[in-house]
mmCIF file of C-alpha atoms (C1' of nucleotides) in Angstrom:
data_model
loop_
_atom_site.group_PDB
_atom_site.id
_atom_site.type_symbol
_atom_site.label_atom_id
_atom_site.label_comp_id
_atom_site.label_asym_id
_atom_site.label_seq_id
_atom_site.Cartn_x
_atom_site.Cartn_y
_atom_site.Cartn_z
ATOM 1 C CA UNK A 1 12.245 40.178 5.143
ATOM 2 C CA UNK A 2 12.934 36.580 4.902
ATOM 3 C CA UNK A 3 10.666 33.748 3.139
ATOM 4 C CA UNK A 4 9.244 31.401 5.399
ATOM 5 C CA UNK A 5 6.876 28.279 5.311
ATOM 6 C CA UNK A 6 4.145 28.196 7.899
ATOM 7 C CA UNK A 7 2.425 24.885 8.289
ATOM 8 C CA UNK A 8 -1.052 25.596 10.028
ATOM 9 C CA UNK A 9 -2.825 22.680 11.430
ATOM 10 C CA UNK A 10 -6.201 22.836 13.222
ATOM 11 C CA UNK A 11 -6.343 21.340 16.860
ATOM 12 C CA UNK A 12 -8.623 18.258 17.159
ATOM 13 C CA UNK A 13 -10.404 19.439 14.139
ATOM 14 C CA UNK A 14 -13.602 17.370 13.849
ATOM 15 C CA UNK A 15 -13.962 17.163 17.759
ATOM 16 C CA UNK A 16 -13.517 20.886 17.884
ATOM 17 C CA UNK A 17 -16.336 21.424 15.375
ATOM 18 C CA UNK A 18 -18.677 19.057 17.146
ATOM 19 C CA UNK A 19 -17.727 20.755 20.502
ATOM 20 C CA UNK A 20 -18.485 24.307 19.287
ATOM 21 C CA UNK A 21 -22.121 23.176 18.251
ATOM 22 C CA UNK A 22 -22.658 21.640 21.352
ATOM 23 C CA UNK A 23 -20.843 23.640 24.110
ATOM 24 C CA UNK A 24 -21.912 21.012 26.856
ATOM 25 C CA UNK A 25 -19.242 18.612 25.338
ATOM 26 C CA UNK A 26 -16.161 20.806 26.281
ATOM 27 C CA UNK A 27 -13.730 19.296 28.483
ATOM 28 C CA UNK A 28 -15.439 15.545 27.998
ATOM 29 C CA UNK A 29 -13.763 12.882 26.038
ATOM 30 C CA UNK A 30 -15.260 13.079 22.426
ATOM 31 C CA UNK A 31 -14.859 10.515 19.701
ATOM 32 C CA UNK A 32 -15.906 11.185 16.073
ATOM 33 C CA UNK A 33 -15.933 8.297 13.497
ATOM 34 C CA UNK A 34 -18.074 6.135 11.432
ATOM 35 C CA UNK A 35 -21.897 6.265 12.194
ATOM 36 C CA UNK A 36 -21.139 7.214 15.780
ATOM 37 C CA UNK A 37 -21.827 3.779 16.678
ATOM 38 C CA UNK A 38 -19.031 1.913 18.562
ATOM 39 C CA UNK A 39 -20.431 -1.392 17.957
ATOM 40 C CA UNK A 40 -20.054 -1.145 14.272
ATOM 41 C CA UNK A 41 -16.999 -1.787 12.192
ATOM 42 C CA UNK A 42 -15.634 1.628 11.766
ATOM 43 C CA UNK A 43 -12.585 3.674 13.029
ATOM 44 C CA UNK A 44 -12.096 6.940 14.965
ATOM 45 C CA UNK A 45 -11.450 9.952 12.593
ATOM 46 C CA UNK A 46 -10.686 12.441 15.589
ATOM 47 C CA UNK A 47 -10.397 12.042 19.412
ATOM 48 C CA UNK A 48 -10.799 15.073 21.736
ATOM 49 C CA UNK A 49 -7.927 15.555 23.870
ATOM 50 C CA UNK A 50 -9.677 14.455 26.904
ATOM 51 C CA UNK A 51 -10.283 10.995 24.639
ATOM 52 C CA UNK A 52 -6.626 10.757 23.833
ATOM 53 C CA UNK A 53 -5.911 10.565 27.508
ATOM 54 C CA UNK A 54 -7.454 7.028 27.497
ATOM 55 C CA UNK A 55 -5.081 6.100 24.635
ATOM 56 C CA UNK A 56 -7.795 6.887 22.025
ATOM 57 C CA UNK A 57 -6.051 7.671 18.587
ATOM 58 C CA UNK A 58 -7.106 8.248 15.084
ATOM 59 C CA UNK A 59 -7.580 5.276 13.037
ATOM 60 C CA UNK A 60 -8.282 3.037 15.765
ATOM 61 C CA UNK A 61 -11.257 0.923 15.569
ATOM 62 C CA UNK A 62 -14.376 2.308 17.236
ATOM 63 C CA UNK A 63 -14.822 -1.344 19.242
ATOM 64 C CA UNK A 64 -11.366 -0.769 20.857
ATOM 65 C CA UNK A 65 -11.889 2.919 21.724
ATOM 66 C CA UNK A 66 -15.204 2.359 23.629
ATOM 67 C CA UNK A 67 -13.220 -0.481 25.452
ATOM 68 C CA UNK A 68 -10.937 2.248 26.615
ATOM 69 C CA UNK A 69 -13.268 4.810 27.480
ATOM 70 C CA UNK A 70 -16.949 3.281 27.872
ATOM 71 C CA UNK A 71 -18.073 6.649 29.044
ATOM 72 C CA UNK A 72 -16.819 8.550 25.986
ATOM 73 C CA UNK A 73 -19.268 10.376 23.703
ATOM 74 C CA UNK A 74 -19.396 8.899 20.090
ATOM 75 C CA UNK A 75 -20.465 11.103 17.326
ATOM 76 C CA UNK A 76 -21.094 10.415 13.410
ATOM 77 C CA UNK A 77 -18.609 12.007 10.909
ATOM 78 C CA UNK A 78 -20.494 15.062 9.568
ATOM 79 C CA UNK A 79 -18.885 15.594 6.119
ATOM 80 C CA UNK A 80 -20.712 18.884 4.895
ATOM 81 C CA UNK A 81 -20.149 20.691 8.292
ATOM 82 C CA UNK A 82 -16.278 19.979 8.363
ATOM 83 C CA UNK A 83 -16.159 21.036 4.694
ATOM 84 C CA UNK A 84 -17.685 24.416 5.333
ATOM 85 C CA UNK A 85 -15.672 25.170 8.334
ATOM 86 C CA UNK A 86 -12.560 24.184 6.311
ATOM 87 C CA UNK A 87 -13.551 26.464 3.465
ATOM 88 C CA UNK A 88 -13.607 29.182 6.183
ATOM 89 C CA UNK A 89 -10.259 28.400 7.429
ATOM 90 C CA UNK A 90 -8.775 28.411 4.180
ATOM 91 C CA UNK A 91 -10.493 31.737 3.194
ATOM 92 C CA UNK A 92 -8.862 33.021 6.323
ATOM 93 C CA UNK A 93 -5.537 32.094 5.413
ATOM 94 C CA UNK A 94 -5.905 33.284 1.758
ATOM 95 C CA UNK A 95 -6.996 36.855 2.862
ATOM 96 C CA UNK A 96 -3.694 37.036 5.178
ATOM 97 C CA UNK A 97 -1.554 39.773 3.588
ATOM 98 C CA UNK A 98 0.889 38.251 1.273
ATOM 99 C CA UNK A 99 0.167 34.923 1.833
ATOM 100 C CA UNK A 100 0.254 31.946 -0.873
ATOM 101 C CA UNK A 101 -1.767 28.898 0.590
ATOM 102 C CA UNK A 102 -1.367 25.278 -0.415
ATOM 103 C CA UNK A 103 -4.172 22.906 1.042
ATOM 104 C CA UNK A 104 -3.120 19.528 2.278
ATOM 105 C CA UNK A 105 -6.281 18.298 3.755
ATOM 106 C CA UNK A 106 -9.490 19.556 5.550
ATOM 107 C CA UNK A 107 -7.596 20.872 8.419
ATOM 108 C CA UNK A 108 -4.203 21.874 7.315
ATOM 109 C CA UNK A 109 -2.391 24.069 4.906
ATOM 110 C CA UNK A 110 1.026 25.356 3.953
ATOM 111 C CA UNK A 111 1.040 29.414 3.943
ATOM 112 C CA UNK A 112 4.183 30.749 2.167
ATOM 113 C CA UNK A 113 4.922 34.264 2.980
ATOM 114 C CA UNK A 114 7.525 37.033 3.919
ATOM 115 C CA UNK A 115 8.387 38.050 7.389
ATOM 116 C CA UNK A 116 11.030 39.452 9.799
ATOM 117 C CA UNK A 117 9.541 38.183 12.880
ATOM 118 C CA UNK A 118 7.884 34.739 11.647
ATOM 119 C CA UNK A 119 6.778 33.928 15.259
ATOM 120 C CA UNK A 120 4.701 37.040 15.513
ATOM 121 C CA UNK A 121 3.136 36.298 12.121
ATOM 122 C CA UNK A 122 2.219 32.798 13.298
ATOM 123 C CA UNK A 123 0.509 34.296 16.356
ATOM 124 C CA UNK A 124 -1.279 36.658 13.989
ATOM 125 C CA UNK A 125 -2.518 33.636 11.934
ATOM 126 C CA UNK A 126 -3.706 31.874 14.809
ATOM 127 C CA UNK A 127 -5.586 34.892 15.839
ATOM 128 C CA UNK A 128 -7.087 35.312 12.543
ATOM 129 C CA UNK A 129 -8.053 31.709 12.343
ATOM 130 C CA UNK A 130 -9.732 32.047 15.854
ATOM 131 C CA UNK A 131 -11.495 35.158 14.840
ATOM 132 C CA UNK A 132 -13.152 33.817 11.843
ATOM 133 C CA UNK A 133 -13.859 30.320 13.187
ATOM 134 C CA UNK A 134 -13.682 30.365 16.942
ATOM 135 C CA UNK A 135 -11.299 27.272 16.647
ATOM 136 C CA UNK A 136 -7.613 26.809 17.707
ATOM 137 C CA UNK A 137 -4.856 25.837 15.602
ATOM 138 C CA UNK A 138 -1.198 25.330 15.960
ATOM 139 C CA UNK A 139 1.449 26.560 13.359
ATOM 140 C CA UNK A 140 4.850 25.232 12.559
ATOM 141 C CA UNK A 141 7.309 27.870 11.089
ATOM 142 C CA UNK A 142 10.395 26.333 8.759
ATOM 143 C CA UNK A 143 12.731 27.111 6.225
ATOM 144 C CA UNK A 144 11.523 24.107 4.160
ATOM 145 C CA UNK A 145 7.963 22.462 4.015
ATOM 146 C CA UNK A 146 9.143 19.298 5.890
ATOM 147 C CA UNK A 147 10.495 21.400 8.795
ATOM 148 C CA UNK A 148 7.568 23.243 9.012
ATOM 149 C CA UNK A 149 5.216 20.274 8.790
ATOM 150 C CA UNK A 150 7.259 18.528 11.698
ATOM 151 C CA UNK A 151 7.409 21.657 13.815
ATOM 152 C CA UNK A 152 3.525 21.930 14.273
ATOM 153 C CA UNK A 153 3.642 18.784 16.214
ATOM 154 C CA UNK A 154 6.013 20.310 18.639
ATOM 155 C CA UNK A 155 3.545 23.091 18.962
ATOM 156 C CA UNK A 156 0.511 21.370 19.708
ATOM 157 C CA UNK A 157 -1.997 22.457 20.904
ATOM 158 C CA UNK A 158 -2.411 26.006 20.286
ATOM 159 C CA UNK A 159 1.247 26.501 19.969
ATOM 160 C CA UNK A 160 3.885 27.837 17.520
ATOM 161 C CA UNK A 161 7.236 26.100 16.985
ATOM 162 C CA UNK A 162 10.083 26.841 14.660
ATOM 163 C CA UNK A 163 12.511 24.566 13.091
ATOM 164 C CA UNK A 164 15.136 25.709 10.600
ATOM 165 C CA UNK A 165 18.568 24.372 9.363
ATOM 166 C CA UNK A 166 20.058 25.881 12.656
ATOM 167 C CA UNK A 167 18.274 23.716 15.166
ATOM 168 C CA UNK A 168 16.706 20.922 13.122
ATOM 169 C CA UNK A 169 19.302 18.046 14.525
ATOM 170 C CA UNK A 170 19.391 19.712 18.031
ATOM 171 C CA UNK A 171 15.494 19.349 18.192
ATOM 172 C CA UNK A 172 15.006 16.400 15.928
ATOM 173 C CA UNK A 173 18.176 14.322 16.009
ATOM 174 C CA UNK A 174 17.547 12.009 18.922
ATOM 175 C CA UNK A 175 13.903 11.314 17.838
ATOM 176 C CA UNK A 176 12.972 8.175 16.075
ATOM 177 C CA UNK A 177 12.963 8.393 12.223
ATOM 178 C CA UNK A 178 9.171 7.707 12.265
ATOM 179 C CA UNK A 179 8.617 11.401 13.681
ATOM 180 C CA UNK A 180 9.211 12.477 10.252
ATOM 181 C CA UNK A 181 6.582 13.370 7.595
ATOM 182 C CA UNK A 182 6.789 10.553 4.936
ATOM 183 C CA UNK A 183 8.588 7.751 7.098
ATOM 184 C CA UNK A 184 5.937 5.419 8.081
ATOM 185 C CA UNK A 185 6.301 1.928 10.174
ATOM 186 C CA UNK A 186 7.621 0.000 7.221
ATOM 187 C CA UNK A 187 10.124 2.427 6.029
ATOM 188 C CA UNK A 188 11.188 2.746 9.628
ATOM 189 C CA UNK A 189 11.608 -1.260 9.890
ATOM 190 C CA UNK A 190 13.760 -1.357 6.814
ATOM 191 C CA UNK A 191 16.059 1.562 8.152
ATOM 192 C CA UNK A 192 16.510 -0.258 11.294
ATOM 193 C CA UNK A 193 18.101 -3.377 9.537
ATOM 194 C CA UNK A 194 20.765 -0.721 8.544
ATOM 195 C CA UNK A 195 20.968 0.372 12.131
ATOM 196 C CA UNK A 196 19.298 3.730 11.264
ATOM 197 C CA UNK A 197 17.114 4.241 14.029
ATOM 198 C CA UNK A 198 17.244 8.104 14.840
ATOM 199 C CA UNK A 199 16.820 11.360 12.854
ATOM 200 C CA UNK A 200 20.585 11.872 13.476
ATOM 201 C CA UNK A 201 21.484 8.443 11.896
ATOM 202 C CA UNK A 202 19.235 9.083 8.851
ATOM 203 C CA UNK A 203 20.858 12.544 8.415
ATOM 204 C CA UNK A 204 24.220 11.023 8.431
ATOM 205 C CA UNK A 205 23.367 7.918 5.870
ATOM 206 C CA UNK A 206 25.017 7.766 2.799
ATOM 207 C CA UNK A 207 22.732 8.281 -0.459
ATOM 208 C CA UNK A 208 23.981 5.102 -2.167
ATOM 209 C CA UNK A 209 23.056 2.963 1.107
ATOM 210 C CA UNK A 210 19.535 4.499 0.989
ATOM 211 C CA UNK A 211 19.476 4.119 -2.809
ATOM 212 C CA UNK A 212 20.285 0.387 -2.845
ATOM 213 C CA UNK A 213 17.734 -0.253 -0.225
ATOM 214 C CA UNK A 214 14.733 1.898 -1.482
ATOM 215 C CA UNK A 215 15.660 2.612 -5.092
ATOM 216 C CA UNK A 216 17.349 5.440 -6.878
ATOM 217 C CA UNK A 217 14.570 7.834 -6.172
ATOM 218 C CA UNK A 218 13.113 7.273 -3.042
ATOM 219 C CA UNK A 219 16.318 6.528 -1.390
ATOM 220 C CA UNK A 220 17.864 9.797 -1.349
ATOM 221 C CA UNK A 221 14.393 11.312 -0.898
ATOM 222 C CA UNK A 222 14.324 9.704 2.493
ATOM 223 C CA UNK A 223 18.066 10.834 3.446
ATOM 224 C CA UNK A 224 16.681 14.552 2.589
ATOM 225 C CA UNK A 225 13.958 13.992 5.057
ATOM 226 C CA UNK A 226 16.411 13.005 7.696
ATOM 227 C CA UNK A 227 18.300 16.472 7.176
ATOM 228 C CA UNK A 228 14.912 18.439 7.192
ATOM 229 C CA UNK A 229 15.908 19.318 3.413
ATOM 230 C CA UNK A 230 13.587 19.869 0.478
ATOM 231 C CA UNK A 231 11.356 22.243 -1.179
ATOM 232 C CA UNK A 232 10.415 25.363 0.374
ATOM 233 C CA UNK A 233 7.904 26.345 -2.620
ATOM 234 C CA UNK A 234 4.426 26.757 -1.584
ATOM 235 C CA UNK A 235 2.087 26.110 -4.507
ATOM 236 C CA UNK A 236 -1.273 27.259 -4.669
ATOM 237 C CA UNK A 237 -2.190 25.576 -8.123
ATOM 238 C CA UNK A 238 -5.754 24.166 -7.483
ATOM 239 C CA UNK A 239 -5.800 20.235 -6.895
ATOM 240 C CA UNK A 240 -7.031 18.145 -9.772
ATOM 241 C CA UNK A 241 -7.891 14.719 -8.839
ATOM 242 C CA UNK A 242 -6.347 11.745 -10.784
ATOM 243 C CA UNK A 243 -8.774 9.141 -9.696
ATOM 244 C CA UNK A 244 -12.199 8.799 -7.563
ATOM 245 C CA UNK A 245 -13.168 5.635 -5.677
ATOM 246 C CA UNK A 246 -15.716 4.302 -3.226
ATOM 247 C CA UNK A 247 -14.997 1.821 -0.804
ATOM 248 C CA UNK A 248 -17.116 0.069 2.104
ATOM 249 C CA UNK A 249 -16.635 -2.253 4.689
ATOM 250 C CA UNK A 250 -19.747 -4.330 5.105
ATOM 251 C CA UNK A 251 -21.063 -4.923 8.722
ATOM 252 C CA UNK A 252 -21.700 -8.448 7.587
ATOM 253 C CA UNK A 253 -19.443 -10.223 5.333
ATOM 254 C CA UNK A 254 -20.387 -10.648 1.778
ATOM 255 C CA UNK A 255 -20.733 -14.453 0.935
ATOM 256 C CA UNK A 256 -22.154 -15.283 -2.556
ATOM 257 C CA UNK A 257 -21.128 -14.016 -6.114
ATOM 258 C CA UNK A 258 -24.564 -12.399 -6.208
ATOM 259 C CA UNK A 259 -23.797 -10.108 -3.445
ATOM 260 C CA UNK A 260 -20.477 -9.239 -4.497
ATOM 261 C CA UNK A 261 -21.739 -8.452 -8.095
ATOM 262 C CA UNK A 262 -24.616 -6.277 -6.593
ATOM 263 C CA UNK A 263 -22.245 -4.439 -4.331
ATOM 264 C CA UNK A 264 -19.785 -3.870 -7.045
ATOM 265 C CA UNK A 265 -22.691 -2.262 -8.846
ATOM 266 C CA UNK A 266 -23.498 0.007 -6.248
ATOM 267 C CA UNK A 267 -19.930 1.338 -5.859
ATOM 268 C CA UNK A 268 -19.640 1.567 -9.545
ATOM 269 C CA UNK A 269 -22.665 3.658 -9.879
ATOM 270 C CA UNK A 270 -21.516 6.123 -7.143
ATOM 271 C CA UNK A 271 -18.266 6.349 -9.028
ATOM 272 C CA UNK A 272 -19.767 7.069 -12.340
ATOM 273 C CA UNK A 273 -21.673 10.105 -10.431
ATOM 274 C CA UNK A 274 -18.375 11.359 -9.118
ATOM 275 C CA UNK A 275 -16.659 11.255 -12.446
ATOM 276 C CA UNK A 276 -19.391 12.615 -14.366
ATOM 277 C CA UNK A 277 -19.529 15.442 -12.041
ATOM 278 C CA UNK A 278 -15.970 16.255 -13.374
ATOM 279 C CA UNK A 279 -16.708 15.581 -16.769
ATOM 280 C CA UNK A 280 -13.876 13.120 -16.887
ATOM 281 C CA UNK A 281 -13.901 9.511 -18.037
ATOM 282 C CA UNK A 282 -12.536 6.374 -16.469
ATOM 283 C CA UNK A 283 -9.451 4.698 -18.286
ATOM 284 C CA UNK A 284 -8.567 2.188 -15.518
ATOM 285 C CA UNK A 285 -10.427 0.500 -13.124
ATOM 286 C CA UNK A 286 -9.047 -0.727 -9.442
ATOM 287 C CA UNK A 287 -10.769 -3.178 -7.498
ATOM 288 C CA UNK A 288 -9.936 -3.407 -3.946
ATOM 289 C CA UNK A 289 -10.896 -6.267 -1.568
ATOM 290 C CA UNK A 290 -10.540 -7.412 1.794
ATOM 291 C CA UNK A 291 -11.430 -11.182 2.748
ATOM 292 C CA UNK A 292 -12.688 -11.802 5.964
ATOM 293 C CA UNK A 293 -9.810 -12.563 8.259
ATOM 294 C CA UNK A 294 -7.276 -9.841 7.074
ATOM 295 C CA UNK A 295 -6.077 -9.947 3.368
ATOM 296 C CA UNK A 296 -6.286 -7.034 1.157
ATOM 297 C CA UNK A 297 -5.856 -7.111 -2.643
ATOM 298 C CA UNK A 298 -5.785 -4.460 -5.207
ATOM 299 C CA UNK A 299 -6.239 -5.392 -9.101
ATOM 300 C CA UNK A 300 -6.021 -2.957 -11.965
ATOM 301 C CA UNK A 301 -7.393 -3.415 -15.519
ATOM 302 C CA UNK A 302 -7.365 -0.863 -18.549
ATOM 303 C CA UNK A 303 -10.340 -0.263 -20.266
ATOM 304 C CA UNK A 304 -10.650 -0.881 -23.942
ATOM 305 C CA UNK A 305 -11.655 2.529 -24.355
ATOM 306 C CA UNK A 306 -12.709 5.516 -21.616
ATOM 307 C CA UNK A 307 -16.342 5.582 -20.557
ATOM 308 C CA UNK A 308 -18.300 7.068 -17.761
ATOM 309 C CA UNK A 309 -20.650 3.982 -17.543
ATOM 310 C CA UNK A 310 -21.228 2.072 -14.409
ATOM 311 C CA UNK A 311 -21.948 -1.082 -15.884
ATOM 312 C CA UNK A 312 -18.575 -1.080 -17.802
ATOM 313 C CA UNK A 313 -16.614 -0.116 -14.520
ATOM 314 C CA UNK A 314 -18.696 -2.869 -12.547
ATOM 315 C CA UNK A 315 -18.300 -5.517 -14.966
ATOM 316 C CA UNK A 316 -14.366 -4.776 -15.179
ATOM 317 C CA UNK A 317 -14.105 -4.978 -11.621
ATOM 318 C CA UNK A 318 -16.132 -8.212 -11.180
ATOM 319 C CA UNK A 319 -13.961 -9.814 -13.742
ATOM 320 C CA UNK A 320 -11.153 -8.742 -11.710
ATOM 321 C CA UNK A 321 -12.645 -10.101 -8.785
ATOM 322 C CA UNK A 322 -13.272 -13.625 -10.609
ATOM 323 C CA UNK A 323 -9.737 -13.424 -11.436
ATOM 324 C CA UNK A 324 -8.572 -14.268 -8.142
ATOM 325 C CA UNK A 325 -10.816 -17.227 -7.863
ATOM 326 C CA UNK A 326 -11.293 -16.895 -4.193
ATOM 327 C CA UNK A 327 -14.452 -17.814 -2.551
ATOM 328 C CA UNK A 328 -13.870 -16.524 0.764
ATOM 329 C CA UNK A 329 -15.995 -14.179 2.623
ATOM 330 C CA UNK A 330 -15.688 -10.517 1.849
ATOM 331 C CA UNK A 331 -15.435 -7.762 4.297
ATOM 332 C CA UNK A 332 -14.513 -4.813 2.117
ATOM 333 C CA UNK A 333 -14.857 -3.802 -1.476
ATOM 334 C CA UNK A 334 -13.600 -0.734 -3.351
ATOM 335 C CA UNK A 335 -13.843 0.557 -6.632
ATOM 336 C CA UNK A 336 -11.631 3.401 -8.066
ATOM 337 C CA UNK A 337 -11.732 4.921 -11.424
ATOM 338 C CA UNK A 338 -8.511 6.348 -12.822
ATOM 339 C CA UNK A 339 -9.383 9.262 -15.184
ATOM 340 C CA UNK A 340 -8.247 10.478 -18.324
ATOM 341 C CA UNK A 341 -5.850 13.045 -17.436
ATOM 342 C CA UNK A 342 -7.003 16.568 -18.579
ATOM 343 C CA UNK A 343 -5.809 18.064 -21.827
ATOM 344 C CA UNK A 344 -2.279 18.908 -21.268
ATOM 345 C CA UNK A 345 -1.625 16.737 -18.469
ATOM 346 C CA UNK A 346 -1.567 17.711 -14.980
ATOM 347 C CA UNK A 347 0.353 20.733 -15.246
ATOM 348 C CA UNK A 348 1.179 21.217 -11.387
ATOM 349 C CA UNK A 349 1.060 17.789 -9.627
ATOM 350 C CA UNK A 350 -0.644 18.111 -6.350
ATOM 351 C CA UNK A 351 0.746 15.461 -4.157
ATOM 352 C CA UNK A 352 -0.049 14.557 -0.738
ATOM 353 C CA UNK A 353 1.332 10.929 -0.405
ATOM 354 C CA UNK A 354 4.032 11.890 -2.721
ATOM 355 C CA UNK A 355 7.438 10.314 -2.204
ATOM 356 C CA UNK A 356 10.776 10.712 -4.073
ATOM 357 C CA UNK A 357 9.680 12.993 -6.988
ATOM 358 C CA UNK A 358 12.076 16.037 -7.431
ATOM 359 C "C1'" DT B 1 -8.984 -5.484 19.731
ATOM 360 C "C1'" DC B 2 -9.184 -5.916 14.943
ATOM 361 C "C1'" DT B 3 -8.539 -2.574 11.761
ATOM 362 C "C1'" DG B 4 -12.482 3.715 7.431
ATOM 363 C "C1'" DG B 5 -12.617 5.963 3.324
ATOM 364 C "C1'" DG B 6 -10.376 9.417 0.529
ATOM 365 C "C1'" DG B 7 -6.352 9.973 -2.146
ATOM 366 C "C1'" DT B 8 -1.059 10.003 -4.422
ATOM 367 C "C1'" DC B 9 3.524 8.204 -5.704
ATOM 368 C "C1'" DC B 10 7.316 4.696 -6.474
ATOM 369 C "C1'" DT B 11 9.493 0.273 -7.831
ATOM 370 C "C1'" DA B 12 9.809 -3.807 -10.455
ATOM 371 C "C1'" DG B 13 9.310 -6.786 -13.880
ATOM 372 C "C1'" DG B 14 7.148 -8.773 -18.122
ATOM 373 C "C1'" DA B 15 5.652 -8.151 -22.865
ATOM 374 C "C1'" DC B 16 6.680 -6.255 -27.182
ATOM 375 C "C1'" DC B 17 8.921 -3.497 -30.398
ATOM 376 C "C1'" DC B 18 13.147 -1.582 -32.824
ATOM 377 C "C1'" DT C 1 23.461 -20.579 -30.929
ATOM 378 C "C1'" DC C 2 22.784 -17.198 -28.157
ATOM 379 C "C1'" DT C 3 21.635 -12.801 -26.803
ATOM 380 C "C1'" DG C 4 22.962 -6.216 -27.411
ATOM 381 C "C1'" DG C 5 20.549 -2.068 -25.395
ATOM 382 C "C1'" DG C 6 16.931 1.148 -25.746
ATOM 383 C "C1'" DG C 7 12.221 2.293 -25.258
ATOM 384 C "C1'" DT C 8 7.065 2.092 -24.039
ATOM 385 C "C1'" DC C 9 3.116 0.009 -22.167
ATOM 386 C "C1'" DC C 10 0.910 -2.471 -18.766
ATOM 387 C "C1'" DT C 11 0.100 -4.879 -14.116
ATOM 388 C "C1'" DA C 12 1.335 -6.010 -9.274
ATOM 389 C "C1'" DG C 13 2.388 -4.417 -5.225
ATOM 390 C "C1'" DG C 14 4.186 -1.323 -1.526
ATOM 391 C "C1'" DA C 15 3.860 2.615 1.121
ATOM 392 C "C1'" DC C 16 2.469 6.947 2.955
ATOM 393 C "C1'" DC C 17 -0.605 10.849 3.835
ATOM 394 C "C1'" DC C 18 -4.941 12.838 5.901
#
DNA sequence: TCTGGGGTCCTAGGACCC
DNA sequence: TCTGGGGTCCTAGGACCC
């Protein structure tokens, strides 16, 4: 028996859930996002495969999506329903014999297990999820987490794909670095200034060059991504939040100081109830703000002492806003409360956006 | 065509102390 | 008159992920 990492990812998750409860939508272009009104400022959360054929993608503004496919069916995001389905998916994975499950999001997880025939095991996982939820998923198999994660994309939809040390460069070598998990547009651009464009290029890049460009930690980390190397440890320690925040894009820009103060008060009130629910006080306040054309700031301030109080959070956020001395119209406001760590700290850091850490 | 809302982590540099 | 290293705390800002 060999230890494997499986990466399980639901196919078109939000759209699939909506189609399941409205079967007449099957085979049609379905777009889930915002309040389901494509004239509003909001973006696509998930597009069905039929909608993707029109060029609609996650993260795209609904206004653009509706231009690309005026006949698409637009539906609002229904968080409680997806959470319930997600919980069933994750429980199915945990019930799989010998499986250790590390949840990455609503619709994906790493599964660590031992197997002689990992492809057969992956097929069994797919069958179990389909049986429990009626939904399809794809499974990536790897000898590291990075390889398993990347493999899933190659198997979609409803597929299984395996990436190991032996076939990594054969399969991935000619692809652009952006195909890797953890390399986005900006990192790809900076790599290109060193003539690093493909996974082959990155895998061969010396660590000292990458360290000079990206820092002593991040540089070598990016190099390891190119080689598909990294951890194979699937960690099921429950996730503990570091922060909670709320942000809103306003359908009409906010103009006056009063409007902004009021909006910050509303956001801070929601944040207070989120952190109270965990019994954890706020120690630092983050203000996020986007001015009308396109210019986003973040500002941070430590509170004199930890608190739950929405007033203190809102006052601090407003003070940060005033410090910007900018009276342009405001399109987006966000308030985030960074919480006091639990006693003993975060014993098993659970990271989704992590980079570079050992 | 005009950009959501929820998160996490890394890097750099200034201030301050010894 | 000019300036060492090492450490901590803090903020700004960048980047990535789902």
